[in-house]
């Protein structure tokens, strides 16, 4: 039997299963190598009495719906009252993370299945305290740990429940008899990581200019050699370590920084150097290596597909000498690669390029007559989505402030002069980008310049006109619609110049929410301009071509438009 089978039944008892995974020690109290004595711990870091032997593992805590019988009878606790959620919303240059809030009962609990030594406690079998208050007292380091939600029905085995959410713990609020657990999706994990890390490291003594060995208060927090550190405005490369607190093989004044002698107690900051690498590979490293996200939770196929489409991008490189949130770095790359990234309904972090048309792409059709619930629609003309020019500051000095124009040696501008002219919008709307990822010297200058020129042209080309957002409710039969999916919309909520409803306008689902047996969506209208792809030899004339064939390129008339007066095609 499956969850889908249960959904098809007239009568069923729905059950929600929530699994929280927290850190747990794999040792046994007072058993070698744990030499702790006295009152036993609870096998958590906070309560550990012999931390040198602590063995970090994990433990699952399972909760099910409080208004149903225990579904598995294997130790799950029926403390869950309700689940509230805010879905993900895709925006340019960032994503609003999905959030789920779980409300639990907090009741007296025997600690059976929680405390490995419960039967040895002096108070056993009467164990004081409520479940959540004890759990947090033993695990105050819960933030960033994993939480999963599954949906099923009474009678299903646990492995037959269907996973609906995976995220990380963000905050817990303890109340009288109740506890509220706030969670965010996996992308939010990036916000909990700083690159490079903040450290408390100083010089032990005055250090002469160009010393090959430097003595520090500690090596904890430094990157493994070979790597870099920063002292004031000096970036120093080192090839090894010695003596537990020294770095060796030092070369001063790296990346054009300023060499100078340093004094005792000067602050030392690790530097993260990212060598020239494809941007999609850097993003996967940030997700998997830095944020610790399981590769199974990353849509590797999507990252690899867009990495190779339509051809390899320029390599990116960065010198990060001040602690920076990993989500900032990640979405800088998302923007430079002109993409959107979010956690999809399959619970994987995915990515797509911002292209209005693509051969082989499938579309869901949405019309007033067949899909949109009457009276549910509204349109945000989304004026803030429009730009007429884009400024890219790049080739940053290694120790310069990221948001300071004086830190950059190069500025390139892409603009649409027609959009800024008297007969069009008659104003300037600029997007300013400070780019730490491109600099002179590591790539052929022609390759970098061509990438920048194309990037600026594409973003202005795509956003020179506002992209309206249609918000509406769909019938339950349309619940298969997914975040990020492309649709063709026909509706009288927006009209053509002749007064007729828009017809088969391409949009992208940027928000999807199930609510009261309806599907509420936000649909972002994409530019009507199309990219040109080489079509097969047997493709018919434009007038006779199917919608799928029109995803490729056709030659325009002399005035640059097609026979039906739609925009012609543009190169990527």
PDB file of N, CA, C and O in Angstrom, residues 515-572:
ATOM      1  N   UNK A 515      -3.747  25.577  -0.405  1.00  0.00           N
ATOM      2  CA  UNK A 515      -4.493  26.256   0.639  1.00  0.00           C
ATOM      3  C   UNK A 515      -5.987  26.016   0.441  1.00  0.00           C
ATOM      4  O   UNK A 515      -6.551  26.355  -0.610  1.00  0.00           O
ATOM      5  N   UNK A 516      -6.616  25.422   1.466  1.00  0.00           N
ATOM      6  CA  UNK A 516      -8.072  25.194   1.430  1.00  0.00           C
ATOM      7  C   UNK A 516      -8.501  24.477   0.156  1.00  0.00           C
ATOM      8  O   UNK A 516      -9.446  24.879  -0.523  1.00  0.00           O
ATOM      9  N   UNK A 517      -7.787  23.407  -0.174  1.00  0.00           N
ATOM     10  CA  UNK A 517      -8.098  22.578  -1.344  1.00  0.00           C
ATOM     11  C   UNK A 517      -7.996  23.355  -2.658  1.00  0.00           C
ATOM     12  O   UNK A 517      -8.594  22.985  -3.665  1.00  0.00           O
ATOM     13  N   UNK A 518      -7.236  24.444  -2.639  1.00  0.00           N
ATOM     14  CA  UNK A 518      -6.944  25.215  -3.835  1.00  0.00           C
ATOM     15  C   UNK A 518      -5.434  25.301  -3.997  1.00  0.00           C
ATOM     16  O   UNK A 518      -4.674  25.080  -3.055  1.00  0.00           O
ATOM     17  N   UNK A 519      -5.007  25.653  -5.195  1.00  0.00           N
ATOM     18  CA  UNK A 519      -3.592  25.875  -5.451  1.00  0.00           C
ATOM     19  C   UNK A 519      -3.405  27.354  -5.771  1.00  0.00           C
ATOM     20  O   UNK A 519      -3.868  27.830  -6.815  1.00  0.00           O
ATOM     21  N   UNK A 520      -2.743  28.077  -4.876  1.00  0.00           N
ATOM     22  CA  UNK A 520      -2.505  29.500  -5.094  1.00  0.00           C
ATOM     23  C   UNK A 520      -1.120  29.666  -5.702  1.00  0.00           C
ATOM     24  O   UNK A 520      -0.122  29.139  -5.172  1.00  0.00           O
ATOM     25  N   UNK A 521      -1.043  30.400  -6.802  1.00  0.00           N
ATOM     26  CA  UNK A 521       0.228  30.546  -7.510  1.00  0.00           C
ATOM     27  C   UNK A 521       0.501  32.004  -7.840  1.00  0.00           C
ATOM     28  O   UNK A 521      -0.416  32.820  -7.962  1.00  0.00           O
ATOM     29  N   UNK A 522       1.799  32.303  -7.973  1.00  0.00           N
ATOM     30  CA  UNK A 522       2.248  33.558  -8.558  1.00  0.00           C
ATOM     31  C   UNK A 522       2.990  33.212  -9.834  1.00  0.00           C
ATOM     32  O   UNK A 522       3.890  32.371  -9.825  1.00  0.00           O
ATOM     33  N   UNK A 523       2.602  33.872 -10.933  1.00  0.00           N
ATOM     34  CA  UNK A 523       3.165  33.584 -12.246  1.00  0.00           C
ATOM     35  C   UNK A 523       3.869  34.837 -12.764  1.00  0.00           C
ATOM     36  O   UNK A 523       3.231  35.883 -12.937  1.00  0.00           O
ATOM     37  N   UNK A 524       5.179  34.734 -12.999  1.00  0.00           N
ATOM     38  CA  UNK A 524       5.969  35.855 -13.503  1.00  0.00           C
ATOM     39  C   UNK A 524       5.974  35.821 -15.021  1.00  0.00           C
ATOM     40  O   UNK A 524       6.420  34.842 -15.628  1.00  0.00           O
ATOM     41  N   UNK A 525       5.469  36.883 -15.641  1.00  0.00           N
ATOM     42  CA  UNK A 525       5.457  36.946 -17.105  1.00  0.00           C
ATOM     43  C   UNK A 525       6.869  37.212 -17.619  1.00  0.00           C
ATOM     44  O   UNK A 525       7.525  38.168 -17.218  1.00  0.00           O
ATOM     45  N   UNK A 526       7.343  36.354 -18.514  1.00  0.00           N
ATOM     46  CA  UNK A 526       8.682  36.510 -19.078  1.00  0.00           C
ATOM     47  C   UNK A 526       8.641  37.431 -20.285  1.00  0.00           C
ATOM     48  O   UNK A 526       7.592  37.684 -20.873  1.00  0.00           O
ATOM     49  N   UNK A 527       9.813  37.928 -20.664  1.00  0.00           N
ATOM     50  CA  UNK A 527       9.880  38.812 -21.828  1.00  0.00           C
ATOM     51  C   UNK A 527       9.365  38.082 -23.071  1.00  0.00           C
ATOM     52  O   UNK A 527       9.635  36.887 -23.258  1.00  0.00           O
ATOM     53  N   UNK A 528       8.629  38.769 -23.933  1.00  0.00           N
ATOM     54  CA  UNK A 528       8.160  38.128 -25.179  1.00  0.00           C
ATOM     55  C   UNK A 528       9.292  37.953 -26.195  1.00  0.00           C
ATOM     56  O   UNK A 528       9.118  37.246 -27.189  1.00  0.00           O
ATOM     57  N   UNK A 529      10.446  38.575 -25.948  1.00  0.00           N
ATOM     58  CA  UNK A 529      11.595  38.390 -26.833  1.00  0.00           C
ATOM     59  C   UNK A 529      12.100  36.960 -26.725  1.00  0.00           C
ATOM     60  O   UNK A 529      12.107  36.373 -25.632  1.00  0.00           O
ATOM     61  N   UNK A 530      12.536  36.408 -27.828  1.00  0.00           N
ATOM     62  CA  UNK A 530      12.941  34.998 -27.836  1.00  0.00           C
ATOM     63  C   UNK A 530      14.394  34.844 -28.263  1.00  0.00           C
ATOM     64  O   UNK A 530      14.900  35.609 -29.088  1.00  0.00           O
ATOM     65  N   UNK A 531      15.032  33.812 -27.705  1.00  0.00           N
ATOM     66  CA  UNK A 531      16.396  33.479 -28.089  1.00  0.00           C
ATOM     67  C   UNK A 531      16.386  32.597 -29.329  1.00  0.00           C
ATOM     68  O   UNK A 531      15.451  31.831 -29.563  1.00  0.00           O
ATOM     69  N   UNK A 532      17.456  32.689 -30.103  1.00  0.00           N
ATOM     70  CA  UNK A 532      17.548  31.937 -31.359  1.00  0.00           C
ATOM     71  C   UNK A 532      18.340  30.656 -31.157  1.00  0.00           C
ATOM     72  O   UNK A 532      19.437  30.677 -30.607  1.00  0.00           O
ATOM     73  N   UNK A 533      17.745  29.547 -31.589  1.00  0.00           N
ATOM     74  CA  UNK A 533      18.417  28.248 -31.588  1.00  0.00           C
ATOM     75  C   UNK A 533      18.339  27.687 -33.004  1.00  0.00           C
ATOM     76  O   UNK A 533      17.360  27.911 -33.711  1.00  0.00           O
ATOM     77  N   UNK A 534      19.349  26.935 -33.400  1.00  0.00           N
ATOM     78  CA  UNK A 534      19.365  26.374 -34.752  1.00  0.00           C
ATOM     79  C   UNK A 534      18.300  25.292 -34.874  1.00  0.00           C
ATOM     80  O   UNK A 534      18.240  24.357 -34.077  1.00  0.00           O
ATOM     81  N   UNK A 535      17.443  25.432 -35.873  1.00  0.00           N
ATOM     82  CA  UNK A 535      16.338  24.497 -36.076  1.00  0.00           C
ATOM     83  C   UNK A 535      16.738  23.402 -37.062  1.00  0.00           C
ATOM     84  O   UNK A 535      17.721  23.518 -37.806  1.00  0.00           O
ATOM     85  N   UNK A 536      15.961  22.322 -37.075  1.00  0.00           N
ATOM     86  CA  UNK A 536      16.190  21.229 -38.021  1.00  0.00           C
ATOM     87  C   UNK A 536      15.920  21.696 -39.448  1.00  0.00           C
ATOM     88  O   UNK A 536      15.169  22.650 -39.687  1.00  0.00           O
ATOM     89  N   UNK A 537      16.524  20.994 -40.419  1.00  0.00           N
ATOM     90  CA  UNK A 537      16.404  21.388 -41.827  1.00  0.00           C
ATOM     91  C   UNK A 537      14.962  21.348 -42.315  1.00  0.00           C
ATOM     92  O   UNK A 537      14.577  22.107 -43.207  1.00  0.00           O
ATOM     93  N   UNK A 538      14.151  20.460 -41.756  1.00  0.00           N
ATOM     94  CA  UNK A 538      12.787  20.297 -42.261  1.00  0.00           C
ATOM     95  C   UNK A 538      11.767  21.152 -41.524  1.00  0.00           C
ATOM     96  O   UNK A 538      10.558  20.934 -41.636  1.00  0.00           O
ATOM     97  N   UNK A 539      12.236  22.146 -40.746  1.00  0.00           N
ATOM     98  CA  UNK A 539      11.310  23.023 -40.037  1.00  0.00           C
ATOM     99  C   UNK A 539      10.518  23.851 -41.040  1.00  0.00           C
ATOM    100  O   UNK A 539      11.093  24.442 -41.965  1.00  0.00           O
ATOM    101  N   UNK A 540       9.190  23.949 -40.891  1.00  0.00           N
ATOM    102  CA  UNK A 540       8.374  24.708 -41.851  1.00  0.00           C
ATOM    103  C   UNK A 540       8.557  26.212 -41.685  1.00  0.00           C
ATOM    104  O   UNK A 540       9.266  26.679 -40.793  1.00  0.00           O
ATOM    105  N   UNK A 541       7.902  26.973 -42.554  1.00  0.00           N
ATOM    106  CA  UNK A 541       7.900  28.419 -42.406  1.00  0.00           C
ATOM    107  C   UNK A 541       7.247  28.807 -41.076  1.00  0.00           C
ATOM    108  O   UNK A 541       6.457  28.043 -40.506  1.00  0.00           O
ATOM    109  N   UNK A 542       7.547  30.033 -40.638  1.00  0.00           N
ATOM    110  CA  UNK A 542       7.048  30.478 -39.335  1.00  0.00           C
ATOM    111  C   UNK A 542       5.527  30.379 -39.248  1.00  0.00           C
ATOM    112  O   UNK A 542       4.976  29.940 -38.230  1.00  0.00           O
ATOM    113  N   UNK A 543       4.827  30.780 -40.286  1.00  0.00           N
ATOM    114  CA  UNK A 543       3.360  30.774 -40.269  1.00  0.00           C
ATOM    115  C   UNK A 543       2.800  29.384 -40.027  1.00  0.00           C
ATOM    116  O   UNK A 543       1.720  29.227 -39.445  1.00  0.00           O
ATOM    117  N   UNK A 544       3.531  28.357 -40.468  1.00  0.00           N
ATOM    118  CA  UNK A 544       3.033  26.979 -40.363  1.00  0.00           C
ATOM    119  C   UNK A 544       3.638  26.227 -39.183  1.00  0.00           C
ATOM    120  O   UNK A 544       3.255  25.081 -38.934  1.00  0.00           O
ATOM    121  N   UNK A 545       4.555  26.838 -38.472  1.00  0.00           N
ATOM    122  CA  UNK A 545       5.266  26.151 -37.399  1.00  0.00           C
ATOM    123  C   UNK A 545       4.379  25.966 -36.173  1.00  0.00           C
ATOM    124  O   UNK A 545       3.512  26.786 -35.861  1.00  0.00           O
ATOM    125  N   UNK A 546       4.605  24.871 -35.451  1.00  0.00           N
ATOM    126  CA  UNK A 546       3.916  24.624 -34.188  1.00  0.00           C
ATOM    127  C   UNK A 546       4.558  25.463 -33.088  1.00  0.00           C
ATOM    128  O   UNK A 546       5.646  26.031 -33.264  1.00  0.00           O
ATOM    129  N   UNK A 547       3.887  25.535 -31.932  1.00  0.00           N
ATOM    130  CA  UNK A 547       4.468  26.267 -30.806  1.00  0.00           C
ATOM    131  C   UNK A 547       5.819  25.683 -30.420  1.00  0.00           C
ATOM    132  O   UNK A 547       6.758  26.424 -30.084  1.00  0.00           O
ATOM    133  N   UNK A 548       5.947  24.350 -30.447  1.00  0.00           N
ATOM    134  CA  UNK A 548       7.217  23.716 -30.091  1.00  0.00           C
ATOM    135  C   UNK A 548       8.306  24.089 -31.086  1.00  0.00           C
ATOM    136  O   UNK A 548       9.457  24.333 -30.706  1.00  0.00           O
ATOM    137  N   UNK A 549       7.972  24.170 -32.373  1.00  0.00           N
ATOM    138  CA  UNK A 549       8.957  24.541 -33.389  1.00  0.00           C
ATOM    139  C   UNK A 549       9.359  26.006 -33.254  1.00  0.00           C
ATOM    140  O   UNK A 549      10.491  26.380 -33.571  1.00  0.00           O
ATOM    141  N   UNK A 550       8.464  26.833 -32.764  1.00  0.00           N
ATOM    142  CA  UNK A 550       8.772  28.258 -32.598  1.00  0.00           C
ATOM    143  C   UNK A 550       9.724  28.521 -31.432  1.00  0.00           C
ATOM    144  O   UNK A 550      10.135  29.660 -31.220  1.00  0.00           O
ATOM    145  N   UNK A 551      10.077  27.483 -30.693  1.00  0.00           N
ATOM    146  CA  UNK A 551      11.120  27.631 -29.679  1.00  0.00           C
ATOM    147  C   UNK A 551      12.486  27.798 -30.343  1.00  0.00           C
ATOM    148  O   UNK A 551      13.443  28.251 -29.711  1.00  0.00           O
ATOM    149  N   UNK A 552      12.598  27.415 -31.601  1.00  0.00           N
ATOM    150  CA  UNK A 552      13.836  27.581 -32.365  1.00  0.00           C
ATOM    151  C   UNK A 552      13.818  28.954 -33.036  1.00  0.00           C
ATOM    152  O   UNK A 552      13.003  29.815 -32.707  1.00  0.00           O
ATOM    153  N   UNK A 553      14.737  29.195 -33.973  1.00  0.00           N
ATOM    154  CA  UNK A 553      14.858  30.509 -34.606  1.00  0.00           C
ATOM    155  C   UNK A 553      14.236  30.528 -35.994  1.00  0.00           C
ATOM    156  O   UNK A 553      14.264  29.532 -36.714  1.00  0.00           O
ATOM    157  N   UNK A 554      13.683  31.686 -36.365  1.00  0.00           N
ATOM    158  CA  UNK A 554      13.165  31.929 -37.709  1.00  0.00           C
ATOM    159  C   UNK A 554      13.656  33.302 -38.160  1.00  0.00           C
ATOM    160  O   UNK A 554      13.844  34.203 -37.341  1.00  0.00           O
ATOM    161  N   UNK A 555      13.856  33.449 -39.447  1.00  0.00           N
ATOM    162  CA  UNK A 555      14.328  34.718 -39.999  1.00  0.00           C
ATOM    163  C   UNK A 555      13.192  35.732 -39.980  1.00  0.00           C
ATOM    164  O   UNK A 555      12.054  35.433 -40.374  1.00  0.00           O
ATOM    165  N   UNK A 556      13.504  36.957 -39.539  1.00  0.00           N
ATOM    166  CA  UNK A 556      12.468  37.994 -39.467  1.00  0.00           C
ATOM    167  C   UNK A 556      12.349  38.727 -40.806  1.00  0.00           C
ATOM    168  O   UNK A 556      13.175  38.579 -41.712  1.00  0.00           O
ATOM    169  N   UNK A 557      11.299  39.534 -40.885  1.00  0.00           N
ATOM    170  CA  UNK A 557      11.186  40.465 -42.000  1.00  0.00           C
ATOM    171  C   UNK A 557      12.206  41.588 -41.815  1.00  0.00           C
ATOM    172  O   UNK A 557      12.904  41.645 -40.802  1.00  0.00           O
ATOM    173  N   UNK A 558      12.256  42.498 -42.748  1.00  0.00           N
ATOM    174  CA  UNK A 558      13.236  43.593 -42.684  1.00  0.00           C
ATOM    175  C   UNK A 558      13.044  44.470 -41.451  1.00  0.00           C
ATOM    176  O   UNK A 558      13.984  45.125 -40.990  1.00  0.00           O
ATOM    177  N   UNK A 559      11.816  44.519 -40.920  1.00  0.00           N
ATOM    178  CA  UNK A 559      11.569  45.381 -39.769  1.00  0.00           C
ATOM    179  C   UNK A 559      11.879  44.695 -38.435  1.00  0.00           C
ATOM    180  O   UNK A 559      11.623  45.245 -37.365  1.00  0.00           O
ATOM    181  N   UNK A 560      12.407  43.469 -38.455  1.00  0.00           N
ATOM    182  CA  UNK A 560      12.844  42.796 -37.233  1.00  0.00           C
ATOM    183  C   UNK A 560      11.759  42.091 -36.456  1.00  0.00           C
ATOM    184  O   UNK A 560      11.997  41.653 -35.326  1.00  0.00           O
ATOM    185  N   UNK A 561      10.557  41.965 -37.040  1.00  0.00           N
ATOM    186  CA  UNK A 561       9.487  41.240 -36.352  1.00  0.00           C
ATOM    187  C   UNK A 561       8.990  40.108 -37.233  1.00  0.00           C
ATOM    188  O   UNK A 561       9.269  40.055 -38.438  1.00  0.00           O
ATOM    189  N   UNK A 562       8.237  39.187 -36.617  1.00  0.00           N
ATOM    190  CA  UNK A 562       7.726  38.050 -37.346  1.00  0.00           C
ATOM    191  C   UNK A 562       6.431  38.411 -38.061  1.00  0.00           C
ATOM    192  O   UNK A 562       5.895  39.510 -37.902  1.00  0.00           O
ATOM    193  N   UNK A 563       5.915  37.456 -38.843  1.00  0.00           N
ATOM    194  CA  UNK A 563       4.714  37.727 -39.644  1.00  0.00           C
ATOM    195  C   UNK A 563       3.519  38.099 -38.786  1.00  0.00           C
ATOM    196  O   UNK A 563       2.641  38.859 -39.213  1.00  0.00           O
ATOM    197  N   UNK A 564       3.469  37.544 -37.540  1.00  0.00           N
ATOM    198  CA  UNK A 564       2.339  37.868 -36.661  1.00  0.00           C
ATOM    199  C   UNK A 564       2.625  39.095 -35.802  1.00  0.00           C
ATOM    200  O   UNK A 564       1.909  39.362 -34.845  1.00  0.00           O
ATOM    201  N   UNK A 565       3.693  39.807 -36.131  1.00  0.00           N
ATOM    202  CA  UNK A 565       4.115  41.056 -35.474  1.00  0.00           C
ATOM    203  C   UNK A 565       4.706  40.840 -34.088  1.00  0.00           C
ATOM    204  O   UNK A 565       4.887  41.794 -33.321  1.00  0.00           O
ATOM    205  N   UNK A 566       5.024  39.607 -33.742  1.00  0.00           N
ATOM    206  CA  UNK A 566       5.742  39.373 -32.492  1.00  0.00           C
ATOM    207  C   UNK A 566       7.223  39.640 -32.720  1.00  0.00           C
ATOM    208  O   UNK A 566       7.707  39.661 -33.843  1.00  0.00           O
ATOM    209  N   UNK A 567       7.953  39.826 -31.597  1.00  0.00           N
ATOM    210  CA  UNK A 567       9.386  40.114 -31.680  1.00  0.00           C
ATOM    211  C   UNK A 567      10.131  38.981 -32.366  1.00  0.00           C
ATOM    212  O   UNK A 567       9.756  37.814 -32.264  1.00  0.00           O
ATOM    213  N   UNK A 568      11.218  39.348 -33.019  1.00  0.00           N
ATOM    214  CA  UNK A 568      12.076  38.349 -33.650  1.00  0.00           C
ATOM    215  C   UNK A 568      12.942  37.638 -32.622  1.00  0.00           C
ATOM    216  O   UNK A 568      12.712  37.719 -31.413  1.00  0.00           O
ATOM    217  N   UNK A 569      13.977  36.993 -33.116  1.00  0.00           N
ATOM    218  CA  UNK A 569      14.832  36.164 -32.267  1.00  0.00           C
ATOM    219  C   UNK A 569      16.193  36.827 -32.060  1.00  0.00           C
ATOM    220  O   UNK A 569      16.684  37.553 -32.918  1.00  0.00           O
ATOM    221  N   UNK A 570      16.781  36.548 -30.903  1.00  0.00           N
ATOM    222  CA  UNK A 570      18.043  37.166 -30.512  1.00  0.00           C
ATOM    223  C   UNK A 570      19.060  36.079 -30.168  1.00  0.00           C
ATOM    224  O   UNK A 570      18.695  35.006 -29.686  1.00  0.00           O
ATOM    225  N   UNK A 571      20.325  36.379 -30.379  1.00  0.00           N
ATOM    226  CA  UNK A 571      21.369  35.421 -29.994  1.00  0.00           C
ATOM    227  C   UNK A 571      21.618  35.502 -28.500  1.00  0.00           C
ATOM    228  O   UNK A 571      21.458  36.570 -27.889  1.00  0.00           O
ATOM    229  N   UNK A 572      22.045  34.378 -27.914  1.00  0.00           N
ATOM    230  CA  UNK A 572      22.306  34.323 -26.476  1.00  0.00           C
ATOM    231  C   UNK A 572      23.587  35.089 -26.135  1.00  0.00           C
ATOM    232  O   UNK A 572      23.700  35.680 -25.105  1.00  0.00           O
TER     233      UNK A 572
END
